[in-house]
Coordinates of C-alpha atoms and ligand atoms in Angstrom, one line a residue:
Chain A
M1 CA 25.9 3.6 21.0
M2 CA 23.0 0.5 21.0
I3 CA 24.3 -0.7 17.4
K4 CA 27.0 0.5 15.3
V5 CA 27.5 -0.2 11.5
S6 CA 30.3 0.1 9.3
G7 CA 31.4 -0.1 6.2
L8 CA 28.2 -3.1 5.5
N9 CA 28.7 -4.8 2.1
V10 CA 26.3 -7.6 1.8
T11 CA 26.1 -9.5 -1.3
F12 CA 23.7 -12.1 -2.6
G13 CA 25.2 -14.8 -4.8
Q14 CA 27.7 -15.7 -6.9
G15 CA 30.5 -14.6 -9.2
T16 CA 28.0 -13.7 -12.4
K17 CA 25.5 -14.3 -10.4
A18 CA 26.6 -11.7 -7.4
N19 CA 24.4 -9.3 -6.6
H20 CA 25.2 -6.7 -4.0
V21 CA 22.7 -5.7 -2.0
V22 CA 24.2 -3.6 0.5
R23 CA 27.1 -1.3 -0.7
G24 CA 29.5 0.2 1.8
V25 CA 27.4 1.5 4.8
D26 CA 28.1 3.8 8.2
F27 CA 25.2 3.8 11.0
G28 CA 25.7 4.3 14.3
I29 CA 22.3 4.4 17.0
G30 CA 21.7 5.4 20.6
T31 CA 19.7 4.1 23.4
G32 CA 16.5 5.2 23.1
E33 CA 16.9 6.4 19.6
C34 CA 14.7 5.4 16.9
F35 CA 16.7 5.6 13.2
G36 CA 14.6 5.0 10.1
L37 CA 15.6 3.5 7.1
V38 CA 12.7 4.7 3.6
G39 CA 14.1 3.8 0.1
E40 CA 12.2 1.8 -2.6
S41 CA 11.5 -1.9 -3.0
G42 CA 15.2 -3.8 -3.5
C43 CA 16.8 -0.8 -2.2
G44 CA 18.1 -3.0 0.2
K45 CA 16.4 -2.3 3.8
S46 CA 15.3 -5.1 5.0
T47 CA 19.1 -6.8 4.0
I48 CA 20.9 -4.5 6.4
L49 CA 17.7 -5.4 9.3
G50 CA 18.7 -8.8 8.7
A51 CA 22.1 -8.3 9.6
I52 CA 21.8 -6.7 12.7
A53 CA 19.5 -9.9 13.8
G54 CA 20.8 -12.5 12.5
R55 CA 19.1 -13.8 9.8
V56 CA 21.4 -12.7 7.0
K57 CA 24.8 -14.8 7.2
Q58 CA 26.1 -12.7 3.3
W59 CA 27.2 -9.7 4.8
S60 CA 31.2 -8.2 6.0
G61 CA 32.3 -5.0 8.0
E62 CA 31.5 -5.2 11.2
I63 CA 28.6 -5.0 13.4
R64 CA 28.0 -4.2 17.0
I65 CA 25.2 -4.2 19.3
N66 CA 26.4 -2.7 22.7
G67 CA 29.4 -2.8 22.2
E68 CA 30.4 -6.2 20.5
A69 CA 30.5 -6.9 17.7
V70 CA 28.3 -10.1 15.9
Q71 CA 29.5 -12.5 13.7
Q72 CA 28.0 -13.5 10.8
S73 CA 27.6 -17.0 12.0
R74 CA 26.7 -18.4 15.0
R75 CA 25.4 -15.8 17.0
E76 CA 24.6 -16.9 20.8
L77 CA 21.6 -17.0 22.1
A78 CA 22.6 -14.6 24.9
Q79 CA 23.1 -12.1 22.3
L80 CA 20.2 -13.0 19.9
R81 CA 17.7 -11.7 22.3
Q82 CA 19.0 -8.6 22.0
Q83 CA 17.3 -7.7 19.3
Q84 CA 14.1 -8.9 18.0
I85 CA 11.9 -8.1 15.0
V86 CA 8.7 -7.6 14.1
F87 CA 7.2 -8.1 10.5
Q88 CA 5.5 -6.2 8.1
D89 CA 2.4 -9.0 7.4
P90 CA 1.4 -10.3 10.8
F91 CA -0.1 -13.2 9.6
G92 CA 2.6 -14.2 7.9
S93 CA 5.2 -15.1 11.1
L94 CA 2.2 -16.4 13.1
H95 CA 1.6 -20.1 13.2
P96 CA -2.2 -20.3 11.7
R97 CA -2.5 -23.8 14.2
H98 CA -0.6 -22.0 17.3
T99 CA -2.3 -20.3 20.3
I100 CA -1.4 -16.4 20.7
G101 CA -0.1 -18.7 24.5
R102 CA 2.2 -20.9 22.1
V103 CA 2.9 -18.4 19.6
L104 CA 4.4 -16.8 22.9
S105 CA 5.9 -19.5 25.1
E106 CA 7.9 -20.3 22.6
P107 CA 10.6 -17.9 22.1
L108 CA 10.6 -18.1 26.7
E109 CA 11.3 -22.2 25.9
I110 CA 13.7 -21.6 23.4
H111 CA 15.7 -18.9 25.8
G112 CA 15.9 -21.5 29.4
I113 CA 13.1 -18.9 30.5
S114 CA 11.3 -20.4 33.0
D115 CA 7.8 -18.0 35.4
R116 CA 6.1 -18.2 31.3
D117 CA 2.4 -17.1 32.3
V118 CA 4.1 -14.0 34.5
R119 CA 5.4 -12.6 31.2
I120 CA 2.6 -13.9 28.6
A121 CA 0.4 -12.6 31.4
K122 CA 2.5 -8.6 31.5
V123 CA 4.0 -8.4 27.3
L124 CA -0.6 -9.0 26.7
D125 CA -1.2 -6.0 28.6
Q126 CA 2.1 -4.3 27.8
V127 CA 0.8 -4.4 24.1
G128 CA -2.7 -4.4 24.9
L129 CA -4.8 -7.2 24.5
P130 CA -7.0 -8.6 26.3
Q131 CA -5.5 -12.4 28.6
R132 CA -8.2 -15.1 27.1
F133 CA -6.7 -13.9 23.7
R134 CA -4.3 -16.5 24.4
F135 CA -6.4 -20.0 23.2
R136 CA -7.2 -17.2 20.4
Y137 CA -5.7 -18.6 16.5
P138 CA -4.1 -15.9 14.7
H139 CA -7.5 -16.3 11.6
Q140 CA -9.8 -15.7 14.6
L141 CA -7.8 -11.6 15.3
S142 CA -8.2 -8.4 13.4
G143 CA -4.7 -7.5 10.9
G144 CA -4.2 -5.2 14.3
Q145 CA -4.7 -7.1 17.1
R146 CA -1.4 -10.4 14.7
Q147 CA 0.2 -6.8 14.9
R148 CA 0.2 -6.5 18.7
V149 CA 0.4 -9.5 19.1
A150 CA 3.9 -9.7 16.5
I151 CA 4.9 -7.0 18.9
A152 CA 3.8 -9.1 21.9
R153 CA 6.2 -12.1 21.1
A154 CA 9.2 -9.5 20.0
L155 CA 9.2 -8.2 24.0
I156 CA 8.7 -11.1 25.8
L157 CA 12.4 -11.5 26.2
D158 CA 13.2 -7.9 26.9
P159 CA 14.7 -7.3 24.4
Q160 CA 17.2 -3.7 24.3
I161 CA 16.0 -3.5 20.7
L162 CA 13.6 -3.6 18.3
L163 CA 13.9 -3.4 14.2
L164 CA 10.7 -2.8 12.4
D165 CA 10.3 -4.2 9.2
E166 CA 7.4 -1.6 7.3
P167 CA 5.1 -2.8 10.4
T168 CA 2.0 -1.8 9.9
S169 CA 1.9 -1.2 6.0
A170 CA -0.2 -3.9 5.8
L171 CA -3.0 -1.7 8.0
D172 CA -5.5 0.7 7.7
V173 CA -5.2 4.2 8.5
S174 CA -6.9 4.0 11.6
I175 CA -4.6 0.8 12.7
Q176 CA -1.7 2.2 11.7
A177 CA -2.7 4.9 14.3
E178 CA -3.0 2.0 17.3
I179 CA 0.2 0.6 16.5
L180 CA 2.7 3.9 15.8
N181 CA 1.2 4.9 19.3
L182 CA 2.1 1.7 21.4
L183 CA 5.1 1.7 19.3
K184 CA 5.8 5.5 20.3
D185 CA 4.9 4.0 24.0
L186 CA 7.1 0.8 24.5
R187 CA 9.8 3.4 23.2
E188 CA 9.2 5.4 26.1
E189 CA 7.4 3.5 29.1
R190 CA 10.9 0.5 28.0
G191 CA 13.9 2.6 26.3
L192 CA 13.8 0.7 23.9
T193 CA 16.1 1.3 20.5
Y194 CA 14.5 1.3 17.1
L195 CA 15.6 0.2 13.7
L196 CA 12.5 1.3 11.5
V197 CA 12.2 0.3 8.2
S198 CA 9.2 2.0 5.7
H199 CA 9.4 2.8 2.5
D200 CA 6.6 6.0 4.4
M201 CA 8.0 9.5 4.9
A202 CA 4.9 10.2 7.4
V203 CA 5.6 6.8 9.5
V204 CA 9.5 7.2 9.4
T205 CA 8.7 11.3 10.1
H206 CA 6.0 10.3 12.7
L207 CA 8.8 8.6 14.3
C208 CA 12.9 7.8 14.0
D209 CA 15.1 10.9 15.0
R210 CA 16.9 10.9 12.5
I211 CA 15.9 9.1 8.7
A212 CA 18.5 7.0 6.4
V213 CA 17.4 7.6 3.1
M214 CA 18.7 5.2 1.2
Q215 CA 19.2 4.3 -3.0
K216 CA 20.0 0.9 -4.3
G217 CA 22.6 0.0 -1.9
K218 CA 23.5 3.4 -0.3
F219 CA 22.9 6.1 1.9
V220 CA 22.2 8.7 0.0
E221 CA 21.5 10.7 3.2
V222 CA 21.1 11.2 6.8
T223 CA 19.0 13.8 7.8
T224 CA 16.9 14.9 11.1
R225 CA 12.9 15.3 11.6
A226 CA 12.9 19.0 12.1
A227 CA 15.0 18.8 8.8
M228 CA 12.5 16.2 7.5
I229 CA 9.6 18.1 8.4
K230 CA 10.8 21.2 7.0
G231 CA 11.8 19.9 4.0
D232 CA 15.7 21.3 4.2
L233 CA 16.4 18.3 2.6
S234 CA 20.3 18.3 0.9
H235 CA 20.0 14.9 -1.6
P236 CA 17.6 15.5 -5.5
Y237 CA 16.3 12.1 -4.9
T238 CA 15.5 12.6 -1.2
R239 CA 13.1 14.6 -2.1
L240 CA 11.8 13.2 -4.8
L241 CA 10.6 10.6 -1.6
R242 CA 9.6 14.0 0.0
D243 CA 6.8 15.4 -2.4
G244 CA 5.6 11.9 -3.5
S245 CA 4.6 11.8 -0.5
L246 CA 2.6 14.6 -0.2
G247 CA 0.7 13.6 -2.8
Y248 CA 0.1 14.1 -6.4
R249 CA 2.4 16.5 -8.3
P250 CA 2.4 16.4 -12.4
V251 CA 6.3 15.5 -13.6
S252 CA 7.4 16.8 -16.6
S253 CA 10.0 14.6 -17.1
T254 CA 7.5 11.5 -17.7
A255 CA 10.3 9.0 -19.7
A256 CA 11.1 5.7 -17.8
E257 CA 12.1 1.9 -18.7
Chain B
M1 CA -21.6 20.1 -13.4
L2 CA -23.9 21.7 -16.8
D3 CA -23.6 18.7 -19.0
A4 CA -25.9 15.2 -18.5
P5 CA -23.4 12.9 -16.1
L6 CA -22.0 10.5 -18.0
L7 CA -23.1 8.2 -15.0
S8 CA -25.4 8.8 -12.9
V9 CA -26.4 5.6 -9.7
R10 CA -29.4 6.0 -7.3
N11 CA -29.1 3.8 -4.5
L12 CA -26.7 1.1 -5.3
T13 CA -26.5 -1.8 -3.6
V14 CA -24.7 -5.3 -3.6
A15 CA -25.2 -8.5 -2.2
F16 CA -22.9 -11.8 -1.4
P17 CA -25.6 -14.6 -1.4
S18 CA -21.9 -16.6 0.3
L19 CA -23.2 -13.8 3.0
Q20 CA -26.9 -13.4 3.7
H21 CA -26.6 -13.2 7.6
V22 CA -24.9 -10.2 6.5
L23 CA -25.2 -7.3 5.1
P24 CA -24.8 -6.1 1.6
A25 CA -21.7 -4.8 0.9
V26 CA -23.1 -1.8 -0.4
R27 CA -25.3 -0.4 0.3
N28 CA -28.1 2.5 -1.1
V29 CA -25.1 4.0 -1.9
S30 CA -25.8 7.0 -4.6
F31 CA -23.5 9.5 -6.8
D32 CA -22.8 10.5 -10.6
I33 CA -19.7 11.3 -12.4
G34 CA -19.2 14.0 -15.2
R35 CA -16.4 14.0 -16.8
E36 CA -14.1 15.1 -14.1
K37 CA -12.1 13.0 -10.8
V38 CA -14.2 11.3 -8.9
G39 CA -12.6 9.6 -5.8
I40 CA -13.7 6.8 -3.8
I41 CA -11.1 6.5 0.0
G42 CA -12.3 4.2 3.0
E43 CA -10.8 1.7 5.0
S44 CA -10.2 -1.7 3.6
G45 CA -13.2 -3.9 2.9
S46 CA -15.2 -0.6 3.0
G47 CA -17.1 -1.6 -0.6
K48 CA -15.1 0.7 -2.3
S49 CA -14.8 -2.1 -4.9
T50 CA -16.9 -3.6 -5.1
T51 CA -18.2 -0.8 -6.7
G52 CA -16.7 0.1 -9.6
R53 CA -17.0 -3.6 -10.0
A54 CA -21.0 -3.5 -10.1
I55 CA -21.1 -0.8 -12.8
M56 CA -18.9 -3.4 -14.8
R57 CA -21.3 -5.1 -13.7
L58 CA -18.7 -7.9 -12.9
H59 CA -19.2 -10.3 -10.4
P60 CA -20.1 -13.2 -10.0
A61 CA -23.2 -14.5 -11.3
K62 CA -25.2 -14.9 -8.0
T63 CA -24.3 -11.4 -7.2
Q64 CA -27.8 -9.0 -6.2
I65 CA -26.5 -5.4 -7.3
T66 CA -29.9 -3.5 -7.6
A67 CA -29.9 0.6 -7.7
D68 CA -33.3 2.9 -8.3
R69 CA -30.9 4.0 -11.1
M70 CA -26.9 2.8 -12.1
E71 CA -27.6 5.1 -16.1
F72 CA -24.1 5.6 -18.1
Q73 CA -24.2 8.3 -20.8
G74 CA -28.4 7.3 -20.3
R75 CA -28.8 4.3 -20.8
D76 CA -30.1 2.2 -17.5
L77 CA -26.8 -0.6 -16.9
L78 CA -28.8 -2.9 -14.8
A79 CA -31.2 -3.6 -18.1
L80 CA -28.6 -4.1 -20.7
S81 CA -28.1 -7.6 -22.2
E82 CA -24.9 -8.9 -21.6
R83 CA -24.0 -9.1 -24.6
D84 CA -24.6 -5.5 -24.8
M85 CA -23.0 -5.4 -21.6
R86 CA -19.5 -6.6 -24.0
A87 CA -20.3 -3.3 -26.1
I88 CA -19.3 -1.4 -22.9
R89 CA -17.0 -3.4 -21.4
G90 CA -13.7 -1.3 -22.2
H91 CA -15.1 0.1 -24.9
R92 CA -16.8 3.3 -23.6
I93 CA -15.5 2.1 -19.5
S94 CA -12.4 0.2 -18.7
M95 CA -10.7 -0.7 -16.2
I96 CA -7.5 -0.5 -14.4
L97 CA -6.7 -2.4 -11.8
Q98 CA -3.9 -2.5 -9.0
D99 CA -1.9 -5.4 -10.9
P100 CA -2.3 -4.8 -15.0
K101 CA -1.3 -8.2 -15.1
Y102 CA -4.0 -9.6 -14.8
S103 CA -6.6 -7.0 -16.9
L104 CA -3.2 -8.0 -19.7
N105 CA -3.2 -11.6 -22.0
P106 CA -0.9 -13.2 -20.5
V107 CA -0.4 -15.2 -23.5
M108 CA -0.3 -11.8 -26.1
S109 CA 3.7 -9.7 -27.4
V110 CA 2.4 -6.0 -25.3
G111 CA 2.6 -4.6 -28.9
E112 CA 0.3 -7.1 -30.8
Q113 CA -1.6 -6.1 -28.2
V114 CA -2.3 -2.6 -28.7
A115 CA -2.4 -3.0 -32.1
E116 CA -5.0 -5.4 -31.5
T117 CA -7.2 -2.9 -29.7
A118 CA -6.1 -0.3 -33.1
I119 CA -7.7 -3.8 -35.0
L120 CA -10.9 -2.8 -33.8
H121 CA -11.9 0.7 -33.0
E122 CA -9.5 2.0 -35.5
K123 CA -10.1 -0.3 -38.3
L124 CA -6.8 0.1 -39.2
S125 CA -5.1 -2.8 -41.0
R126 CA -2.3 -5.5 -39.2
R127 CA 0.3 -3.1 -40.1
D128 CA -0.6 0.9 -40.4
A129 CA -2.3 -1.7 -36.1
R130 CA 2.0 -1.3 -35.5
L131 CA 3.6 2.0 -36.2
R132 CA 0.1 3.1 -34.5
A133 CA 0.4 1.0 -31.0
M134 CA 4.1 1.7 -31.2
E135 CA 2.6 5.8 -31.1
M136 CA 0.5 4.7 -28.4
L137 CA 3.9 3.9 -26.1
E138 CA 5.8 6.9 -27.2
K139 CA 2.9 8.4 -25.7
V140 CA 2.4 6.9 -22.5
H141 CA 6.7 7.8 -22.5
I142 CA 7.8 4.9 -23.1
R143 CA 11.4 4.8 -24.0
D144 CA 12.5 2.0 -26.4
P145 CA 9.0 1.7 -28.2
E146 CA 10.3 -1.0 -30.1
R147 CA 11.2 -3.3 -27.7
V148 CA 8.9 -3.0 -24.6
M149 CA 6.3 -4.5 -27.8
S150 CA 8.1 -8.2 -28.1
L151 CA 7.5 -8.5 -24.5
Y152 CA 5.3 -10.3 -22.9
P153 CA 3.3 -9.7 -19.8
H154 CA 4.7 -11.2 -17.3
E155 CA 7.8 -9.6 -18.2
V156 CA 6.8 -5.8 -17.8
S157 CA 7.3 -4.2 -14.0
G158 CA 4.4 -3.1 -12.4
G159 CA 4.7 0.8 -13.9
M160 CA 5.8 -0.3 -17.2
G161 CA 2.2 -2.4 -17.0
Q162 CA 0.6 0.1 -16.1
R163 CA 2.0 2.4 -19.5
I164 CA 0.6 0.0 -22.0
M165 CA -2.6 -0.3 -20.6
I166 CA -3.1 3.6 -20.8
S167 CA -1.8 3.4 -23.9
M168 CA -4.5 1.3 -25.0
M169 CA -7.0 3.8 -23.9
L170 CA -5.9 6.6 -25.4
I171 CA -6.3 4.4 -29.1
A172 CA -10.0 2.8 -27.0
K173 CA -10.1 7.0 -26.0
P174 CA -13.4 5.3 -23.6
A175 CA -15.9 8.2 -21.4
L176 CA -15.9 6.3 -18.1
I177 CA -12.7 4.6 -16.9
I178 CA -12.8 2.9 -13.1
A179 CA -9.4 2.6 -11.7
D180 CA -9.2 0.7 -8.6
E181 CA -5.6 1.3 -6.5
P182 CA -3.7 2.0 -9.9
T183 CA -1.7 3.3 -8.2
S184 CA -0.8 0.8 -5.0
A185 CA 1.8 -1.2 -6.0
L186 CA 4.2 1.1 -7.3
D187 CA 7.0 3.5 -5.8
V188 CA 6.6 7.2 -5.5
S189 CA 8.4 8.0 -7.8
V190 CA 7.0 6.2 -10.7
R191 CA 3.2 6.3 -8.7
Q192 CA 3.6 9.4 -9.7
Q193 CA 4.8 9.0 -13.3
V194 CA 1.8 7.0 -14.4
L195 CA -0.5 9.4 -12.8
T196 CA 1.0 12.0 -14.4
I197 CA -0.2 10.9 -17.7
L198 CA -3.0 8.5 -16.3
D199 CA -4.1 12.3 -15.7
E200 CA -3.3 13.6 -19.4
L201 CA -5.4 10.6 -21.0
V202 CA -8.4 11.5 -19.1
T203 CA -8.6 15.7 -19.8
G204 CA -6.5 15.6 -21.9
N205 CA -10.3 13.1 -24.2
D206 CA -12.6 14.5 -21.4
M207 CA -13.2 11.4 -19.8
G208 CA -14.7 10.6 -16.7
L209 CA -12.1 8.6 -13.9
L210 CA -13.4 7.0 -10.8
F211 CA -10.8 6.6 -9.1
I212 CA -10.2 4.1 -5.7
S213 CA -8.3 4.6 -3.5
H214 CA -7.3 4.0 0.1
D215 CA -4.9 7.4 0.1
L216 CA -5.8 10.3 1.6
N217 CA -3.0 12.6 0.8
L218 CA -2.8 10.6 -3.2
V219 CA -7.1 11.5 -4.1
R220 CA -7.3 14.8 -2.3
S221 CA -4.9 15.8 -4.4
F222 CA -4.9 14.4 -7.8
C223 CA -9.0 14.1 -8.1
D224 CA -12.0 16.8 -8.4
R225 CA -14.0 15.4 -6.0
V226 CA -13.7 12.9 -2.6
L227 CA -16.3 9.8 -1.8
I228 CA -16.0 7.8 1.5
M229 CA -17.7 4.9 2.3
Y230 CA -17.7 3.6 5.3
A231 CA -19.2 -0.3 6.5
G232 CA -20.5 0.1 2.7
R233 CA -22.0 3.5 2.4
V234 CA -21.6 6.4 1.3
V235 CA -21.3 8.3 4.8
E236 CA -19.3 12.1 2.6
E237 CA -18.7 13.9 -0.4
L238 CA -16.8 16.7 -0.6
R239 CA -14.6 17.7 -3.8
A240 CA -11.5 17.3 -2.5
S241 CA -10.0 20.8 -2.1
E242 CA -12.5 21.3 1.0
L243 CA -11.3 17.2 2.5
D244 CA -10.0 18.9 5.7
Q245 CA -13.4 20.7 6.1
A246 CA -15.1 17.4 6.4
R247 CA -17.9 17.2 8.8
H248 CA -18.4 13.3 9.4
P249 CA -17.2 12.1 12.1
Y250 CA -16.4 9.3 9.8
T251 CA -13.5 11.2 7.1
Q252 CA -12.4 13.7 10.4
G253 CA -10.8 10.4 12.4
L254 CA -9.6 9.4 8.9
L255 CA -7.3 13.0 8.7
E256 CA -6.3 12.8 12.0
A257 CA -4.7 9.3 12.0
L258 CA -3.2 9.4 9.9
P259 CA 0.5 10.9 10.3
S260 CA 1.3 13.9 9.1
L261 CA 5.1 14.9 7.4
T262 CA 4.2 19.0 6.8
E263 CA 2.3 18.7 10.6
P264 CA 3.5 16.5 13.0
K265 CA 1.8 15.1 15.1
D266 CA 2.3 13.7 18.7
R267 CA 0.5 11.2 19.5
L268 CA -1.6 11.0 15.9
A269 CA -5.6 10.5 17.2
V270 CA -7.5 6.5 16.8
L271 CA -10.7 6.3 15.5
R272 CA -13.7 5.6 18.1
R273 CA -15.7 4.0 15.3
D274 CA -19.8 4.9 16.0
P275 CA -22.9 1.8 15.3
A276 CA -24.3 4.3 13.4
W277 CA -22.5 5.5 10.4
A278 CA -22.5 1.7 9.2
Q279 CA -26.4 2.2 9.6
G280 CA -29.0 4.5 7.8
Ligands
LIG301 N1 17.7 -14.4 0.9 C1 18.5 -12.8 -0.6 N2 18.2 -13.5 -1.5 C2 18.5 -13.4 -2.3 N3 18.7 -11.7 -2.7 C3 18.4 -11.7 -1.0 C4 18.0 -11.9 -0.4 N4 17.5 -11.0 -0.1 C5 17.6 -10.4 -0.7 N5 17.2 -10.6 -1.9 C6 17.9 -8.5 -2.9 O1 18.7 -8.3 -2.6 C7 17.8 -7.0 -3.0 C8 17.0 -6.1 -1.4 O2 16.3 -6.3 -1.1 P1 15.6 -6.2 -0.2 O3 16.6 -6.3 1.2 O4 14.6 -6.9 1.0 O5 15.4 -4.5 -0.4 P2 14.2 -3.7 0.4 O6 14.0 -4.3 1.8 O7 14.3 -2.2 0.7 O8 12.3 -3.3 -0.8 C9 16.6 -7.4 -3.4 O9 16.9 -6.9 -5.0 C10 16.3 -8.6 -3.1 O10 15.7 -9.2 -4.4
LIG302 N1 -17.2 -12.7 -4.7 C1 -17.3 -11.6 -4.0 N2 -17.8 -13.2 -2.8 C2 -18.5 -12.2 -1.2 N3 -18.1 -11.5 -0.6 C3 -17.6 -10.4 -1.2 C4 -16.7 -10.6 -2.6 N4 -16.6 -9.5 -2.7 C5 -16.3 -8.6 -2.2 N5 -16.7 -9.2 -1.4 C6 -16.9 -8.9 0.6 O1 -17.8 -7.2 0.3 C7 -16.6 -6.8 1.5 C8 -16.4 -5.4 0.3 O2 -14.9 -5.8 -0.1 P1 -14.2 -4.9 -1.1 O3 -15.7 -4.0 -2.2 O4 -13.9 -5.2 -2.2 O5 -13.5 -3.7 -0.2 P2 -12.7 -2.9 -0.4 O6 -12.2 -3.0 -1.9 O7 -13.2 -0.7 0.0 O8 -11.7 -2.6 0.4 C9 -15.8 -6.8 2.0 O9 -16.7 -7.5 3.1 C10 -15.6 -8.4 1.0 O10 -15.1 -8.9 1.7
LIG303 MG1 11.8 -4.2 2.9
LIG304 MG1 -10.8 -3.0 -3.4

């Protein structure tokens, strides 16, 4: 088991302002598995990812990475290195005045790794970018190329886990296809474990073996790719999300809000 | 289509002067819209919004908009004075944008805005207009219209904002609605509800709808016909139900690149762009 999460709770703020965002979530992800997290905006998907990555610290419960329990604060550098995040908006997550070469060498510097040139050359290759891109700035790249850079940056430390937060949501369909293919190849080649967050049921089903459906901080159902494809689902909310992603169906009861 | 179309566009070209060195953003686009739902799909930057805004003549002053024909109910939109155009905008042709906050007046309560529409279009007294506004908000299935009337645009959710926009169109009854990614910012459950009332509005009042979206599955299930845009051109036009039989390699490529819930593929086809698609 690469990731094991038990009784995870996250609350932001205190007292009357307390916002209990993740409410007792349990799941495990096997080594080399791709696990998906779907649900509507604000349900707590990114917060779970953040807790695993060490970015969100206000959690309680237990998180084990590769068998080892991690702490809310003060994580070892070696431990942080094992899981890397890729965000939705590659533009927002890349420093505008840093060349791609610098973006990629930064994590290596932080972790005190020396053979930087070799590693950068290798990772550019792996994500399908030409070597000359080292000297370019983020604004000189297309959206798809920027997302390749973000994936390269995540891979350069040789992590075992990629935490993917809506990695293709800002991309056009054709570019999304390239990135999804790349992610699929990388997982097979390197035996990576993925946790993929998305609001797009088709994307999650394409990439993931198992899928957790989240609503208001809780898992309402954990299902498999096969069941999702067949529509063999137990929770009405899962069916609503699935139907919605297939296109428009007039709804009879339109009362809301 | 037996009746004359509501809107008839031939060889519409839109060029932004700041981009003189590149091709016009929209080139030789032709289509008709009757009392039906017509979708435009295409990737970002393909010219969908530019087309919608050109019909409303909403581009910056220096923009060059030309067409052999751009007729709405028999009137030449490009020949109208700005004053006549204002009489058409919001009255005969209305627009719904992705973020309703840009369409609603930020300093006016929701109730006042909807009532204002009733005063303008139905010549109602202030008092009757308020009742009418309440009635229309109920029609778009807002549960507590009394409370919503007192809210300001920044206080309402995206889905609620679109309902409010649609409630005003129930009063103004434009002949044509241009909806530019109206549900792209909404969660699935809210999206279905907003689409249902938009469908009721358009179909129930015999309106025409130009529905701009990047979501193929949505357009194919919601619209009657689809225009596919690529690099400023309409490369193909199809009945929505026949999208799977698309003949243009770009349309085919888009469909193949899309991950599918019902027909899973191991790998997604990668679009190989042919420079010829941008020509013509
Ligand atoms: N750092 C934070 N501080 C306070 N509230 C937060 C923080 N991060 C997220 N939230 C809140 O937690 C809830 C869940 O957010 P998030 O996990 O980002 O949802 P999702 O990724 O499913 O859209 C939201 O209500 C959000 O406003
Ligand atoms: N006001 C403007 N000035 C200059 N260029 C513009 C303007 N509006 C749109 N464009 C350009 O026109 C092209 C088409 O844009 P748009 O119609 O918004 O595409 P879409 O809606 O299909 O994503 C893009 O290259 C865009 O940058
Ligand atoms: Mg999120
Ligand atoms: Mg647009």
